Coordinates of C-alpha atoms and ligand atoms in Angstrom, one line a residue:
Chain A
M212 CA -11.4 12.4 -9.9
R213 CA -12.1 14.7 -7.0
A214 CA -9.7 12.7 -4.9
Y215 CA -7.1 12.8 -7.7
W216 CA -7.0 16.6 -7.7
L217 CA -7.0 16.8 -3.9
I218 CA -3.9 14.7 -3.6
A219 CA -2.3 16.2 -6.7
L220 CA -2.8 19.7 -5.5
L221 CA -1.1 18.9 -2.3
W222 CA 2.0 17.8 -4.2
I223 CA 1.9 20.9 -6.3
R224 CA 1.8 23.0 -3.2
A225 CA 4.6 21.1 -1.7
A226 CA 6.7 21.5 -4.9
L227 CA 6.0 25.2 -5.1
S228 CA 7.1 25.7 -1.5
Y229 CA 10.6 25.2 -2.9
P230 CA 10.4 27.6 -5.8
V231 CA 14.1 27.6 -6.7
S232 CA 14.3 23.8 -7.1
F233 CA 10.9 23.8 -8.9
W234 CA 12.0 26.2 -11.6
T235 CA 15.5 24.7 -12.1
M236 CA 13.9 21.3 -12.5
M237 CA 11.3 22.8 -14.9
V238 CA 13.9 24.6 -17.0
G239 CA 16.2 21.5 -16.9
G240 CA 13.4 19.3 -18.2
V241 CA 12.8 21.7 -21.1
L242 CA 16.4 21.8 -22.0
I243 CA 16.9 18.0 -22.0
T244 CA 13.8 17.4 -24.1
F245 CA 14.8 20.3 -26.3
L246 CA 18.2 18.6 -27.0
D247 CA 16.2 15.5 -27.9
F248 CA 14.7 17.3 -31.0
V249 CA 18.0 19.0 -31.8
S250 CA 19.5 15.6 -32.5
I251 CA 16.9 15.0 -35.2
W252 CA 17.4 18.5 -36.6
L253 CA 21.2 18.0 -36.8
M254 CA 20.5 14.9 -38.8
F255 CA 18.8 17.0 -41.4
T256 CA 21.8 19.2 -42.0
H257 CA 23.1 16.3 -44.1
I258 CA 19.8 15.0 -45.6
D259 CA 16.7 16.6 -47.0
S260 CA 14.2 13.9 -46.2
Y261 CA 14.2 10.9 -43.9
G262 CA 12.0 7.9 -44.8
G263 CA 10.3 10.2 -47.3
F264 CA 9.5 12.9 -44.7
S265 CA 10.7 16.4 -44.4
L266 CA 12.0 17.9 -41.1
R267 CA 8.7 19.7 -40.5
E268 CA 6.7 16.6 -41.2
I269 CA 8.8 14.7 -38.7
G270 CA 8.3 17.7 -36.3
L271 CA 4.5 17.1 -36.6
L272 CA 4.9 13.4 -35.7
Y273 CA 7.3 14.3 -33.0
G274 CA 5.0 17.0 -31.6
V275 CA 1.9 14.9 -31.4
T276 CA 3.5 11.9 -29.8
S277 CA 5.5 14.1 -27.3
I278 CA 2.5 16.0 -26.2
A279 CA 0.4 12.9 -25.6
F280 CA 3.3 11.0 -24.0
R281 CA 4.3 13.8 -21.7
I282 CA 0.8 14.5 -20.5
A283 CA 0.3 10.7 -19.8
D284 CA 3.6 10.7 -18.0
M285 CA 2.5 13.5 -15.8
L286 CA -0.8 11.8 -15.1
V287 CA 0.5 8.4 -14.1
G288 CA 2.5 9.9 -11.2
S289 CA 3.9 7.0 -9.1
V290 CA 2.3 4.2 -11.1
E291 CA 5.7 3.5 -12.6
K292 CA 7.0 3.0 -9.1
I293 CA 4.5 0.4 -8.0
G294 CA 7.4 -2.0 -7.1
Q295 CA 8.9 0.5 -4.7
K296 CA 5.4 1.2 -3.3
V297 CA 4.9 -2.5 -2.6
R298 CA 8.2 -2.8 -0.9
S299 CA 7.8 0.3 1.3
G300 CA 4.3 -0.8 2.3
D301 CA 2.7 2.4 0.9
L302 CA 0.5 0.2 -1.3
D303 CA -1.0 -1.5 1.8
A304 CA -1.8 1.9 3.2
M305 CA -3.4 3.0 -0.1
M306 CA -5.5 -0.2 -0.1
T307 CA -7.1 0.7 3.2
K308 CA -8.4 4.1 1.9
P309 CA -11.7 4.6 0.3
V310 CA -10.3 5.9 -3.0
P311 CA -9.3 3.6 -5.9
V312 CA -5.6 2.6 -5.6
L313 CA -4.9 3.6 -9.2
V314 CA -6.2 7.1 -8.5
Q315 CA -4.0 7.4 -5.4
L316 CA -1.0 6.1 -7.3
C317 CA -1.5 8.5 -10.2
A318 CA -1.9 11.5 -7.9
D319 CA 1.0 10.5 -5.7
R320 CA 4.0 12.8 -6.3
F321 CA 2.2 14.6 -9.1
E322 CA 4.8 16.7 -10.9
L323 CA 3.7 20.0 -12.2
R324 CA 7.2 20.7 -13.5
R325 CA 6.5 18.1 -16.3
L326 CA 4.5 21.0 -17.8
G327 CA 7.9 22.1 -19.2
Q328 CA 8.3 18.9 -21.1
I329 CA 4.8 19.2 -22.5
G330 CA 5.6 22.7 -23.5
Q331 CA 8.6 21.5 -25.5
G332 CA 6.3 19.1 -27.4
V333 CA 3.9 22.0 -28.0
A334 CA 6.7 24.2 -29.3
V335 CA 7.9 21.6 -31.8
F336 CA 4.3 21.0 -32.9
A337 CA 3.7 24.8 -33.3
W338 CA 6.8 25.1 -35.5
A339 CA 5.7 22.2 -37.7
A340 CA 2.0 23.1 -37.8
P341 CA 2.1 25.5 -40.8
I342 CA 2.8 22.7 -43.3
V343 CA -0.7 21.4 -42.6
D344 CA -3.5 22.9 -44.6
W345 CA -5.8 23.3 -41.6
N346 CA -9.6 22.9 -41.8
P347 CA -12.2 22.0 -39.1
Q348 CA -12.0 18.3 -39.9
R349 CA -8.3 18.2 -39.6
L350 CA -8.4 20.1 -36.3
G351 CA -11.0 17.6 -35.1
V352 CA -8.7 14.7 -36.0
L353 CA -5.8 16.4 -34.2
V354 CA -7.7 16.8 -30.9
M355 CA -9.0 13.3 -31.2
A356 CA -5.5 12.0 -31.7
I357 CA -4.0 13.8 -28.8
V358 CA -6.8 12.8 -26.4
S359 CA -6.6 9.2 -27.5
G360 CA -2.8 9.4 -27.4
V361 CA -2.8 10.4 -23.8
V362 CA -5.2 7.5 -23.0
I363 CA -3.1 5.0 -25.0
Y364 CA 0.2 6.0 -23.4
F365 CA -1.5 6.0 -20.0
C366 CA -2.8 2.5 -20.5
V367 CA 0.6 1.3 -21.6
F368 CA 2.2 2.8 -18.5
V369 CA -0.4 1.1 -16.3
T370 CA -0.4 -2.3 -18.0
F371 CA 3.4 -2.7 -18.0
S372 CA 3.7 -1.3 -14.4
T373 CA 1.2 -3.9 -13.2
I374 CA 3.9 -6.5 -13.8
Q375 CA 5.6 -5.1 -10.8
F376 CA 2.9 -6.6 -8.6
W377 CA 4.6 -9.9 -9.4
T378 CA 8.2 -9.0 -9.8
T379 CA 8.8 -5.8 -7.9
D380 CA 11.8 -4.8 -9.9
A381 CA 10.5 -4.9 -13.4
S382 CA 10.4 -1.1 -13.9
E383 CA 13.1 -1.2 -16.6
F384 CA 10.9 -3.5 -18.6
A385 CA 8.0 -1.1 -18.4
N386 CA 10.2 1.8 -19.4
A387 CA 11.2 0.0 -22.6
F388 CA 7.6 0.1 -23.8
T389 CA 6.7 3.6 -22.6
Y390 CA 9.8 5.8 -23.1
G391 CA 11.1 3.5 -25.8
G392 CA 7.7 3.5 -27.5
N393 CA 7.6 7.3 -27.5
T394 CA 11.1 7.5 -29.0
I395 CA 10.2 5.2 -31.9
M396 CA 7.0 7.1 -32.6
Q397 CA 9.0 10.3 -33.1
Y398 CA 10.2 8.9 -36.5
P399 CA 8.2 8.1 -39.6
M400 CA 7.1 4.5 -39.7
T401 CA 8.6 4.3 -43.3
I402 CA 12.1 3.8 -41.8
F403 CA 11.0 0.6 -40.0
P404 CA 10.3 -2.9 -41.4
R405 CA 6.7 -3.8 -42.1
E406 CA 6.6 -6.2 -39.1
V407 CA 7.6 -3.5 -36.7
V408 CA 4.8 -1.3 -38.0
R409 CA 2.3 -4.2 -37.8
S410 CA 3.3 -4.8 -34.1
L411 CA 2.9 -1.1 -33.4
T412 CA -0.6 -1.2 -34.9
Y413 CA -2.1 -4.5 -33.6
L414 CA 0.0 -5.4 -30.5
L415 CA 1.0 -2.1 -29.0
P416 CA -1.2 0.3 -30.9
L417 CA 1.1 3.3 -30.6
T418 CA 0.8 4.1 -34.4
F419 CA -2.8 5.4 -33.5
V420 CA -1.2 8.1 -31.4
N421 CA 0.4 10.0 -34.2
W422 CA 1.2 8.0 -37.4
Y423 CA -2.3 7.4 -38.8
P424 CA -3.8 10.7 -37.7
C425 CA -0.8 12.7 -39.0
L426 CA -1.1 10.9 -42.4
F427 CA -4.5 12.4 -42.5
L428 CA -3.3 15.9 -41.5
L429 CA -0.7 15.7 -44.3
G430 CA -3.3 14.4 -46.7
E431 CA -1.3 11.2 -47.4
T432 CA -2.3 7.6 -47.6
D433 CA -0.5 4.9 -45.6
P434 CA 2.5 3.6 -47.5
F435 CA 2.0 0.2 -45.9
G436 CA -1.6 0.1 -47.3
A437 CA -3.5 0.1 -44.0
P438 CA -7.2 0.8 -44.4
G439 CA -8.1 4.5 -44.7
W440 CA -10.4 4.5 -41.7
F441 CA -7.4 3.7 -39.5
R442 CA -6.7 7.5 -39.7
F443 CA -9.8 8.1 -37.6
A444 CA -9.6 5.0 -35.4
S445 CA -7.4 6.4 -32.6
P446 CA -10.4 6.5 -30.1
L447 CA -11.3 2.9 -30.9
A448 CA -7.7 1.8 -30.2
A449 CA -7.7 3.8 -27.0
L450 CA -11.0 2.2 -25.9
V451 CA -9.8 -1.4 -26.6
L452 CA -6.7 -0.6 -24.6
V453 CA -8.7 0.8 -21.7
G454 CA -10.6 -2.5 -21.5
I455 CA -7.5 -4.6 -21.5
T456 CA -5.8 -2.4 -19.0
A457 CA -8.8 -2.5 -16.6
L458 CA -8.7 -6.3 -16.7
V459 CA -4.9 -6.6 -16.2
W460 CA -5.0 -4.0 -13.3
R461 CA -7.8 -5.8 -11.5
Q462 CA -6.0 -9.1 -11.8
G463 CA -2.9 -7.4 -10.5
L464 CA -4.7 -6.2 -7.4
R465 CA -6.3 -9.5 -6.7
R466 CA -3.0 -11.3 -7.0
Y467 CA -1.3 -8.7 -4.8
R468 CA 0.7 -10.4 -2.0
S469 CA 2.0 -7.5 0.0
T470 CA 5.3 -8.1 1.8
G471 CA 6.2 -10.5 4.5
S472 CA 7.0 -8.0 7.1
Chain B
M192 CA -24.2 -11.6 13.7
S193 CA -20.8 -10.7 14.9
L194 CA -18.9 -7.7 13.7
I195 CA -16.0 -9.8 12.5
E196 CA -16.6 -13.4 11.3
V197 CA -13.8 -15.6 10.1
K198 CA -14.4 -19.1 9.0
D199 CA -11.8 -21.6 7.8
L200 CA -9.8 -18.7 6.5
S201 CA -6.7 -19.6 4.7
R202 CA -4.0 -17.9 2.7
E203 CA -1.1 -19.5 0.9
F204 CA 1.9 -17.9 -0.7
T205 CA 3.7 -19.5 -3.6
I206 CA 7.4 -18.9 -3.1
R207 CA 9.7 -19.4 -6.0
K208 CA 13.2 -20.5 -5.2
R209 CA 16.3 -20.8 -7.3
A210 CA 17.3 -24.4 -7.7
G211 CA 20.5 -24.4 -9.6
L212 CA 21.4 -22.1 -12.4
L213 CA 18.1 -21.9 -14.4
R214 CA 15.7 -24.2 -12.7
R215 CA 13.3 -22.8 -10.3
T216 CA 11.1 -24.7 -7.9
S217 CA 8.2 -23.3 -6.0
V218 CA 7.0 -24.2 -2.6
V219 CA 3.7 -23.3 -1.1
K220 CA 3.8 -21.6 2.2
R221 CA 0.6 -21.8 4.3
A222 CA 0.7 -18.5 6.2
V223 CA -2.8 -19.0 7.6
H224 CA -5.0 -22.0 7.5
D225 CA -8.4 -23.0 8.8
L226 CA -8.7 -20.0 11.0
T227 CA -12.1 -19.6 12.6
F228 CA -13.2 -16.9 15.1
E229 CA -15.8 -14.3 15.8
I230 CA -15.4 -10.9 17.3
D231 CA -18.3 -8.8 18.6
A232 CA -18.7 -5.1 18.6
G233 CA -17.0 -3.4 21.5
E234 CA -14.5 -6.2 22.2
M235 CA -10.8 -5.7 22.7
V236 CA -9.0 -8.7 21.4
G237 CA -5.3 -9.5 21.6
Y238 CA -4.0 -11.4 18.7
I239 CA -0.7 -13.0 19.5
G240 CA 1.7 -15.6 18.3
P241 CA 5.4 -16.0 17.5
N242 CA 7.1 -14.4 14.5
G243 CA 5.7 -15.7 11.2
A244 CA 2.6 -17.2 12.8
G245 CA 0.3 -15.4 10.4
K246 CA -0.9 -12.4 12.4
S247 CA -0.2 -9.7 9.9
T248 CA -1.5 -11.9 7.1
T249 CA -4.8 -12.3 8.9
I250 CA -5.1 -8.6 9.4
K251 CA -4.3 -7.9 5.8
M252 CA -7.2 -10.3 4.8
L253 CA -9.5 -8.6 7.2
T254 CA -8.8 -5.2 5.7
G255 CA -9.1 -6.5 2.1
I256 CA -5.4 -6.0 1.2
L257 CA -4.9 -9.7 0.6
V258 CA -7.4 -12.0 -1.1
P259 CA -7.9 -15.2 0.9
S260 CA -7.1 -18.5 -0.8
G261 CA -9.8 -20.3 1.1
G262 CA -12.5 -19.9 3.7
S263 CA -14.4 -16.7 4.3
A264 CA -14.2 -13.5 6.2
Q265 CA -17.0 -11.0 6.9
V266 CA -16.2 -7.6 8.5
A267 CA -19.1 -5.4 9.4
G268 CA -21.2 -7.5 7.0
L269 CA -18.9 -7.0 4.1
E270 CA -16.5 -9.4 2.4
P271 CA -13.2 -7.4 2.7
S272 CA -11.5 -8.2 -0.6
R273 CA -14.6 -7.6 -2.7
R274 CA -15.9 -4.5 -0.9
R275 CA -12.5 -3.1 0.2
R276 CA -13.2 0.6 -0.4
E277 CA -16.6 0.5 1.2
L278 CA -15.0 -1.3 4.2
A279 CA -12.2 1.3 4.4
R280 CA -14.7 3.9 5.6
R281 CA -15.6 1.7 8.6
I282 CA -12.3 0.5 9.7
G283 CA -9.0 2.1 10.8
V284 CA -5.7 0.3 10.4
V285 CA -2.3 1.0 11.9
F286 CA 0.8 -1.0 10.9
G287 CA 3.4 -0.3 13.6
Q288 CA 6.3 -0.9 11.3
R289 CA 5.4 1.7 8.8
T290 CA 3.4 4.8 8.3
S291 CA 0.3 5.5 6.3
L292 CA 0.9 9.2 6.5
W293 CA 2.5 11.2 3.7
W294 CA 6.2 11.2 4.4
D295 CA 6.9 14.8 3.3
L296 CA 3.9 16.5 4.6
P297 CA 3.3 18.0 8.0
L298 CA 0.8 16.0 10.2
R299 CA -1.8 18.8 9.8
D300 CA -1.8 18.5 6.0
S301 CA -2.0 14.7 6.2
F302 CA -5.0 15.0 8.5
E303 CA -6.6 17.6 6.2
L304 CA -6.1 15.4 3.2
L305 CA -7.7 12.5 5.0
R306 CA -10.6 14.6 5.9
R307 CA -11.3 15.2 2.2
I308 CA -10.5 11.7 1.1
Y309 CA -12.9 10.2 3.6
R310 CA -15.3 13.1 3.2
I311 CA -15.5 13.5 7.0
P312 CA -18.1 16.0 8.1
D313 CA -16.6 19.2 9.6
K314 CA -18.0 18.7 13.0
T315 CA -16.8 15.1 13.4
F316 CA -13.4 16.0 12.0
R317 CA -13.0 18.9 14.4
R318 CA -14.1 16.9 17.4
N319 CA -11.9 14.0 16.6
L320 CA -8.9 16.2 15.9
E321 CA -9.3 18.0 19.2
D322 CA -9.9 14.9 21.2
H323 CA -7.1 12.8 19.7
V324 CA -4.6 15.6 19.4
A325 CA -5.0 16.4 23.1
M326 CA -5.0 12.8 24.3
L327 CA -2.1 11.7 22.2
D328 CA -0.2 14.9 23.0
L329 CA 0.3 15.8 19.3
G330 CA -0.4 19.6 19.7
D331 CA 3.2 20.7 19.2
L332 CA 3.9 18.3 16.4
L333 CA 1.1 19.2 13.9
D334 CA 3.4 21.4 11.8
T335 CA 6.3 19.0 11.6
P336 CA 6.8 16.9 8.5
V337 CA 6.2 13.3 9.2
R338 CA 9.8 12.3 8.2
Q339 CA 11.1 14.4 11.1
L340 CA 9.0 12.8 13.7
S341 CA 10.4 10.2 16.1
L342 CA 9.1 6.7 16.0
G343 CA 6.8 7.2 19.0
Q344 CA 5.5 10.6 17.7
R345 CA 4.9 9.1 14.3
M346 CA 3.0 6.2 15.8
R347 CA 0.7 8.6 17.7
G348 CA 0.2 10.5 14.5
D349 CA -0.7 7.4 12.7
I350 CA -3.2 6.3 15.3
A351 CA -4.8 9.8 15.3
A352 CA -5.0 9.6 11.5
A353 CA -6.6 6.1 11.6
L354 CA -9.4 7.4 13.9
L355 CA -10.4 10.6 12.1
H356 CA -13.3 9.0 10.3
D357 CA -14.8 7.4 13.4
P358 CA -14.1 3.8 12.4
E359 CA -16.1 1.0 14.1
I360 CA -13.0 -1.3 14.2
L361 CA -9.4 -0.4 14.7
Y362 CA -6.8 -2.9 13.7
L363 CA -3.4 -2.4 15.3
D364 CA -0.5 -4.4 14.1
E365 CA 2.3 -4.1 16.7
P366 CA 1.4 -0.5 17.7
T367 CA 3.8 -0.4 20.6
I368 CA 6.9 -1.7 18.8
G369 CA 9.8 0.5 19.7
L370 CA 8.0 2.7 22.2
D371 CA 9.4 3.6 25.6
V372 CA 7.6 2.6 28.8
V373 CA 6.0 6.0 29.2
S374 CA 4.7 6.2 25.6
K375 CA 3.4 2.7 25.9
G376 CA 1.5 3.5 29.0
R377 CA -0.1 6.6 27.4
L378 CA -1.0 4.7 24.3
R379 CA -2.7 1.9 26.3
E380 CA -4.6 4.4 28.3
F381 CA -5.7 6.1 25.1
L382 CA -6.9 2.8 23.5
R383 CA -8.8 1.9 26.6
A384 CA -10.6 5.2 26.7
L385 CA -11.4 4.8 23.0
N386 CA -12.9 1.5 23.6
H387 CA -14.9 2.6 26.7
E388 CA -16.2 5.9 25.4
R389 CA -16.8 5.1 21.7
R390 CA -17.2 1.4 21.8
T391 CA -14.6 1.0 19.1
T392 CA -13.7 -2.6 18.5
L393 CA -10.0 -3.2 18.9
M394 CA -8.0 -6.1 17.4
L395 CA -4.3 -5.8 18.2
T396 CA -1.2 -7.9 17.6
T397 CA 1.8 -7.5 19.8
H398 CA 4.8 -9.2 21.1
D399 CA 4.5 -7.2 24.3
L400 CA 2.3 -9.2 26.7
G401 CA 2.0 -6.1 28.8
D402 CA -0.2 -4.6 26.1
I403 CA -2.5 -7.6 26.3
E404 CA -2.7 -7.6 30.1
A405 CA -3.4 -3.9 30.1
L406 CA -6.0 -3.9 27.4
C407 CA -7.5 -7.2 26.3
D408 CA -10.3 -9.2 27.9
R409 CA -9.8 -11.8 25.3
V410 CA -6.8 -13.3 23.5
I411 CA -6.5 -15.4 20.4
V412 CA -3.2 -17.2 20.1
I413 CA -2.1 -18.2 16.6
D414 CA 0.7 -20.5 15.9
D415 CA 1.9 -21.7 12.5
G416 CA -1.2 -20.2 10.8
T417 CA -3.9 -21.5 13.0
A418 CA -5.6 -20.6 16.3
V419 CA -4.3 -22.6 19.2
F420 CA -6.2 -20.7 22.0
D421 CA -9.2 -18.4 22.0
G422 CA -10.6 -17.2 25.3
P423 CA -10.4 -14.8 28.2
L424 CA -7.0 -13.9 29.5
P425 CA -7.4 -15.6 32.9
S426 CA -8.3 -18.9 31.4
L427 CA -5.2 -18.7 29.2
R428 CA -3.4 -19.0 32.5
T429 CA -5.3 -22.0 33.7
G430 CA -6.0 -23.7 30.4
G431 CA -2.5 -23.4 29.0
G432 CA -1.2 -26.3 31.2
A433 CA 0.6 -23.7 33.3
S434 CA 1.1 -24.0 37.0
R435 CA 1.0 -21.7 40.0
T436 CA 3.8 -21.8 42.5
L437 CA 3.7 -21.9 46.2
V438 CA 6.9 -20.5 47.7
V439 CA 7.6 -21.8 51.2
D440 CA 10.2 -20.4 53.6
L441 CA 10.9 -23.0 56.2
V442 CA 12.5 -22.2 59.6
D443 CA 15.2 -24.7 58.9
E444 CA 16.6 -26.4 55.8
A445 CA 14.7 -29.6 55.2
A446 CA 14.2 -32.4 52.8
P447 CA 11.8 -31.6 49.9
I448 CA 8.3 -31.1 51.1
A449 CA 6.0 -34.0 50.4
V450 CA 2.4 -33.0 50.1
E451 CA -0.4 -34.2 47.8
G452 CA -1.3 -32.2 44.7
A453 CA 2.0 -30.4 44.4
E454 CA 5.6 -31.1 43.6
V455 CA 8.8 -29.5 44.6
V456 CA 10.5 -27.9 41.6
K457 CA 13.3 -26.1 43.3
V458 CA 15.1 -26.0 46.7
E459 CA 17.4 -23.2 47.8
G460 CA 18.4 -23.5 51.5
P461 CA 15.3 -23.2 53.6
R462 CA 13.3 -21.9 50.6
Q463 CA 11.3 -24.4 48.5
W464 CA 9.2 -23.9 45.4
L465 CA 6.1 -26.1 44.9
A466 CA 4.3 -26.2 41.6
F467 CA 0.6 -27.0 41.5
P468 CA -2.0 -26.8 38.7
A469 CA -3.3 -23.3 37.9
G470 CA -6.9 -24.5 38.1
S471 CA -6.8 -25.7 41.6
S472 CA -7.1 -23.9 44.9
A473 CA -4.1 -23.1 47.1
A474 CA -6.0 -23.4 50.4
P475 CA -5.7 -27.2 51.0
L476 CA -2.1 -27.1 50.0
V477 CA -1.3 -24.3 52.4
S478 CA -2.9 -26.0 55.3
Q479 CA -1.2 -29.3 54.6
V480 CA 2.2 -27.6 54.5
A481 CA 1.5 -25.6 57.6
A482 CA 0.4 -28.7 59.5
G483 CA 3.4 -30.7 58.6
Y484 CA 6.3 -28.2 58.6
D485 CA 7.7 -25.3 60.6
V486 CA 6.8 -22.5 58.2
A487 CA 8.3 -19.0 58.5
D488 CA 6.6 -17.5 55.5
L489 CA 4.4 -18.4 52.4
S490 CA 3.7 -16.7 49.1
I491 CA 1.8 -17.7 45.9
H492 CA 3.0 -16.8 42.4
E493 CA 0.7 -16.6 39.5
P494 CA 2.0 -18.2 36.3
D495 CA 3.9 -15.9 34.1
I496 CA 1.9 -15.3 31.0
E497 CA 5.0 -15.5 28.9
D498 CA 5.7 -19.0 30.2
V499 CA 2.1 -20.0 29.4
I500 CA 2.4 -18.8 25.9
R501 CA 5.8 -20.4 25.5
N502 CA 4.1 -23.6 26.5
L503 CA 1.4 -23.1 23.9
Y504 CA 3.8 -22.3 21.1
G505 CA 6.0 -25.3 22.0
G506 CA 3.1 -27.7 22.2
Ligands
ATP68 N1 4.1 -11.5 0.7 C1 4.5 -12.7 1.2 N2 5.2 -13.5 0.4 C2 5.6 -14.7 0.8 N3 5.5 -15.1 2.1 C3 4.8 -14.3 3.0 C4 4.3 -13.1 2.5 N4 3.7 -12.5 3.6 C5 3.9 -13.4 4.6 N5 4.5 -14.5 4.2 C6 4.9 -15.6 5.1 O1 3.7 -16.0 5.8 C7 4.0 -16.3 7.2 C8 3.2 -15.4 8.1 O2 3.6 -14.1 8.0 P1 3.0 -12.9 8.9 O3 3.7 -11.7 8.4 O4 1.6 -13.0 8.8 O5 3.5 -13.3 10.3 P2 3.3 -12.5 11.7 O6 2.6 -13.4 12.6 O7 2.8 -11.1 11.4 O8 4.8 -12.4 12.2 P3 5.6 -11.2 13.0 O9 5.3 -11.4 14.4 O10 7.0 -11.5 12.7 O11 5.1 -9.9 12.4 C9 5.5 -16.1 7.3 O12 6.1 -17.4 7.2 C10 5.9 -15.3 6.1 O13 7.2 -15.6 5.6
MG69 MG1 3.5 -9.2 11.6

C-alpha cells in the first residue's frame, strides 16, 4: 500500500507539472462521460419509463455502477496494459523489485484526472438520490455496494488482463468485460433476458455492484425472483471474486515467459 | 555453500505455430537444459555463448522472473521463483537492451523512488549515490528525464540504480552493448572497483570478449542451452583445443620448416607460421628451429580467445 502511493504520487506530480494538459484532459473526460448519460436522458424525451424504471431510478443505477467502475479504473492503472508491459520488458523490471508486481502495475501511470469521470458518476447519483427514502440502513447498503463494486470491477479488470500473460494482445477481450460490463449495468436488468441476468449474477457477478443493492434502496423486490438476501450480498460476491482473482493472477505470474530478447 | 547454486536447471518454452489455416502445432524449445554450476561470493564470472544459447533465460531464472521447468537454483540461499521479492533486496539486475528506470522521470526521481521502494537507509543511500554518481560520471545528468539520455548515459544510470540498495550480487546482461570504447573502459573500471572494494559478486553476459578479458577470472560458456566450458580464462585458451603460433622470419625463403611438435600452417615468402598446442612449451620448439634454420626473427602469438570460443561453439 505504501509503495502504491509512493509510485502513484510520483505520477500525479508528473501530471501536475503539465497543468494545462492535465486540466484539458480532466474536463474532456467529464464532457465525454457526461454525453454518455445525455444519451439515456434523450431516450426519455420519448418514453416515461424503460423496463419499468423512471429516468431517476435509472440515474441511481447509473450513478452507483459509474462511481464504482471509474474508481476501479483509476486504481488498476497499467494492469490493462500488461501485454504492452510484457513486450517492452517493463514487467521483467517490476519482477526484480521487492514490491508485488500487481501493486506496481496498479500504481504505474496513476491518472488523477480520472477523478473527473468519477465526479460525473457522483453528479448523476446526486441528481437521482432524492427518489430514495434515505435511512441509516439504506445508507449502509449504499456504502457497502460502492466499496464492493470497486472491488468487483477491480477483480474483473485484473482477471481478464491476466490473459495477456499468454496472448499479449488480448486487451480488447478484457475491455469487452470491463467497459462493456459497466455499460450494461447502467440499464435496469428488466430489459434483458433472464439468461443474461443469471450470467451477470453467477458468472460475472456485476449485478451485485448496483442492481440488487439499488432494488433495496428503491424498496423493491427482484422481478426475476432472486432471493431477498442478494440485496445485501455484494461483499460476499466481492470476496469470492477476490479469491478467484488471486488464484488466476498467481497462475499468470508463474506461467509468465518474458520475451525472447 | 556457494552464493549461487544451479543444478540440472532447465527451462522449456512451448512455441505454438500456425500450420495451415486453422491447425496449430506446438514445438517445445529447450532454451536451457541440465545446467549445473556454482558461483562463490566475490567472484566475477563471465557467462558467454552465441545468440540464443540461453544466457538471458538463465539470468531470468536466477532472478525469479522465469520459473524453471526442471532442476533447481538457489541464490543467496533462496529459491528465486518462490522467494522473488525477498531475493530482490539482495540482488541487482541490469538488462542492457532495456531500462528499469521510469522513462518519463529524471534520474534523480527514479533514484529517490527506488530509495523508498527498497527502504534504503538514508546513510547507505547517500553514500551509494555519491560514490556511483561520481564514478559513473552522472552528476550532470541527474535532472534529465530518462527518455532524453543517450544509450551509454542510460546504461550508467541503470547500473547506478541497480546498486543503490547494496546488492550482494549484480547480474549484467550485455551491459556494454552499444557503448563506445571510452565508455566501455570506464564501465569495466567501475565494475572492477565494485568487486574489489565491496566484494559484489558479478555475473555478466556479453558478446564482447574484451569485457571478459578485462573483468572475469572465470568463464562459463553455454551453447545450445547447456554449459560446454567452465573454468578460469587462461585454461579456456589451453583447454579449448586452440593452438599457439610461432612466427618465424627466415633469412631466405625456404621449404616449410619440419620440426617435431608443430606444423606449418602458412607460408608467406621468408615468413612461416607454425602452430603448436597451447598447453605445451615453446622453448624446445624455438631451439629446434634455431638449430636447423637461419632465423632472422621469432615471435609467439597467443591464441585469439574469439577463435577458441568459435571452436567451442562449433564443436
Ligand atoms: N519468451 C520466450 N518464448 C519463446 N522462446 C523463448 C523465449 N525466451 C527465450 N526463448 C528462446 O530460448 C532460447 C534462448 O534464448 P535467450 O534469450 O536465453 O538467449 P541468449 O543466450 O540470451 O541470446 P542472445 O545472445 O541473443 O541474447 C532462444 O532460442 C529463444 O528463442
Ligand atoms: Mg540475451
